[in-house]
Coordinates of C-alpha atoms in Angstrom, one line a residue:
M1 CA -12.4 18.9 49.8
L2 CA -10.7 15.8 48.4
N3 CA -10.8 14.1 51.7
E4 CA -14.5 14.7 52.1
N5 CA -15.3 13.6 48.6
I6 CA -13.4 10.3 49.1
K7 CA -15.2 9.6 52.4
M8 CA -18.6 10.5 50.9
L9 CA -18.1 8.4 47.8
R10 CA -16.8 5.5 49.8
K11 CA -19.8 5.5 52.0
S12 CA -22.3 6.0 49.1
K13 CA -20.8 2.9 47.5
G14 CA -21.2 1.0 50.8
L15 CA -17.5 0.3 51.2
S16 CA -15.5 0.3 54.4
Q17 CA -12.0 1.8 54.6
E18 CA -10.6 -1.7 54.6
E19 CA -12.6 -2.8 51.5
L20 CA -11.5 0.3 49.6
A21 CA -7.9 -0.2 50.7
I22 CA -8.1 -3.8 49.3
K23 CA -9.4 -2.6 45.9
L24 CA -6.7 0.0 45.7
N25 CA -3.9 -2.3 47.0
V26 CA -3.0 0.0 49.9
V27 CA -3.3 -0.4 53.7
R28 CA -6.4 0.8 55.5
Q29 CA -4.4 3.5 57.4
T30 CA -3.6 5.1 54.0
V31 CA -7.3 5.5 53.2
S32 CA -7.9 6.8 56.7
K33 CA -5.1 9.5 56.2
W34 CA -6.7 10.5 52.9
E35 CA -10.1 10.9 54.6
Q36 CA -8.7 12.9 57.5
G37 CA -6.8 15.2 55.1
L38 CA -3.4 14.1 56.6
S39 CA -2.1 13.0 53.2
V40 CA -3.1 13.2 49.5
P41 CA -3.1 10.3 46.9
D42 CA -0.8 10.8 44.0
A43 CA -2.1 11.2 40.4
G44 CA -2.0 7.5 39.6
M45 CA -3.9 6.7 42.7
L46 CA -6.5 9.4 42.0
I47 CA -7.2 7.6 38.7
S48 CA -7.5 4.3 40.5
I49 CA -9.8 5.8 43.1
S50 CA -12.0 7.3 40.3
E51 CA -12.2 3.9 38.6
V52 CA -13.3 2.2 41.8
F53 CA -15.9 4.9 42.5
E54 CA -16.9 5.1 38.7
T55 CA -16.6 8.9 38.8
P56 CA -14.3 11.4 37.0
V57 CA -11.2 12.6 38.8
S58 CA -12.5 16.1 38.5
T59 CA -15.4 15.2 40.7
L60 CA -13.1 13.7 43.3
L61 CA -11.2 17.0 43.3
G62 CA -14.3 19.0 43.9
E63 CA -15.6 20.1 40.5
T64 CA -19.3 20.5 40.5
L65 CA -21.3 19.2 37.7
V66 CA -23.3 21.7 35.7
E67 CA -26.5 20.7 33.9
T68 CA -26.2 20.8 30.2
K69 CA -28.3 23.6 28.7
T70 CA -30.0 23.7 25.3
D71 CA -27.3 26.0 24.0
D72 CA -24.6 23.5 25.0
L73 CA -26.4 20.7 23.2
R74 CA -26.8 22.9 20.1
G75 CA -23.1 23.6 20.2
I76 CA -22.3 20.0 20.5
S77 CA -24.6 19.0 17.7
E78 CA -22.9 21.7 15.4
K79 CA -19.5 20.3 16.3
L80 CA -20.7 16.8 15.5
E81 CA -22.1 18.0 12.2
V82 CA -18.8 19.5 11.2
I83 CA -17.0 16.3 12.2
N84 CA -19.4 14.2 10.1
L85 CA -18.9 16.5 7.1
Q86 CA -15.1 16.1 7.5
L87 CA -15.4 12.3 7.7
A88 CA -17.7 12.2 4.6
R89 CA -15.1 14.3 2.6
R90 CA -12.3 12.0 3.7
K91 CA -14.3 8.9 2.7
A92 CA -15.2 10.5 -0.7
G93 CA -11.5 11.4 -1.2
R94 CA -10.4 7.8 -0.4
E95 CA -13.0 6.3 -2.8
K96 CA -11.9 8.7 -5.6
T97 CA -8.2 7.7 -5.0
I98 CA -9.0 4.0 -5.1
H99 CA -11.1 4.5 -8.2
W100 CA -8.2 6.2 -10.0
L101 CA -5.8 3.6 -8.8
F102 CA -7.9 0.9 -10.4
I103 CA -8.0 2.9 -13.6
L104 CA -4.2 3.2 -13.5
L105 CA -3.7 -0.5 -12.8
Y106 CA -6.0 -1.3 -15.8
T107 CA -4.1 1.1 -18.1
V108 CA -0.6 -0.1 -17.0
T109 CA -1.6 -3.7 -17.5
A110 CA -3.0 -3.0 -20.9
V111 CA 0.1 -1.1 -22.0
I112 CA 2.5 -3.8 -20.9
F113 CA 0.3 -6.4 -22.6
A114 CA 0.4 -4.3 -25.8
V115 CA 4.2 -3.8 -25.6
L116 CA 4.7 -7.6 -25.1
T117 CA 2.5 -8.3 -28.1
V118 CA 4.3 -5.8 -30.3
L119 CA 7.7 -7.2 -29.3
N120 CA 6.6 -10.7 -30.1
S121 CA 8.9 -12.5 -27.7
P122 CA 12.2 -10.9 -28.8
Y123 CA 14.3 -13.1 -26.4
L124 CA 13.8 -16.0 -28.8
L125 CA 16.1 -14.3 -31.3
W126 CA 18.8 -13.4 -28.8
D127 CA 22.3 -14.9 -28.9
Y128 CA 22.4 -17.1 -25.8
S129 CA 26.2 -17.7 -26.1
H130 CA 26.8 -14.5 -24.2
P131 CA 26.1 -14.7 -20.4
E132 CA 24.6 -11.2 -20.3
T133 CA 22.0 -11.8 -22.9
T134 CA 21.3 -15.2 -21.5
V135 CA 20.4 -13.8 -18.1
I136 CA 18.4 -11.0 -19.6
G137 CA 16.6 -13.3 -22.0
V138 CA 15.7 -15.8 -19.2
A139 CA 14.5 -13.0 -16.9
F140 CA 12.4 -11.4 -19.7
H141 CA 10.9 -14.8 -20.6
A142 CA 10.0 -15.5 -17.0
F143 CA 8.4 -12.0 -16.6
E144 CA 6.5 -12.5 -19.8
W145 CA 5.3 -16.0 -18.9
L146 CA 4.1 -14.8 -15.5
F147 CA 2.6 -11.6 -16.8
V148 CA 0.6 -13.4 -19.5
R149 CA -1.0 -15.7 -16.9
V150 CA -1.7 -13.0 -14.3
A151 CA -2.7 -10.1 -16.6
P152 CA -6.2 -11.4 -17.4
L153 CA -7.0 -11.6 -13.7
V154 CA -5.5 -8.2 -13.0
L155 CA -7.6 -6.7 -15.9
I156 CA -10.8 -8.3 -14.7
G157 CA -10.1 -7.3 -11.1
S158 CA -9.4 -3.7 -12.1
I159 CA -12.5 -3.5 -14.3
V160 CA -14.6 -4.8 -11.4
G161 CA -12.8 -2.3 -9.1
V162 CA -13.5 0.6 -11.4
C163 CA -17.2 -0.4 -11.6
L164 CA -17.6 -0.8 -7.8
T165 CA -15.9 2.5 -7.0
R166 CA -17.4 4.7 -9.6
K167 CA -19.5 7.6 -8.5
K168 CA -23.2 6.7 -8.5
V169 CA -25.4 9.5 -9.8

């Protein structure tokens, strides 16, 4: 059956054995052996043949095509509906997660800002004659300096993010 299908498809595409052999990077005698049933192409070659003929491998192997019936279409549409519902749930879950991450970012930023305000730059009162307090003081000062400059942007960005990701009623 495979040999007949290869021959029939080759002729329907208007290809000679030589032209098909060139497209598949084999010699003409190989195509001839396939069509006579003296040899069989391997799995990789079957895929290449199906690509040249623009047909599924199952058709090459002799599977007949069955017309889709209304029941088949109904089953397919039900499966698509289930898939769409699953995708919608995932999207809603992702949006909710992102929304709460923006709220968390806003809260953490506000808390750190409040803590820094209450501490009132304690590193200014530290004894810098000790190496440990010097390193900690400089690191704390650098963190505070950077945080004070970045925090307003983070707060504005998180507020905008919360507004954009909130559930619209």
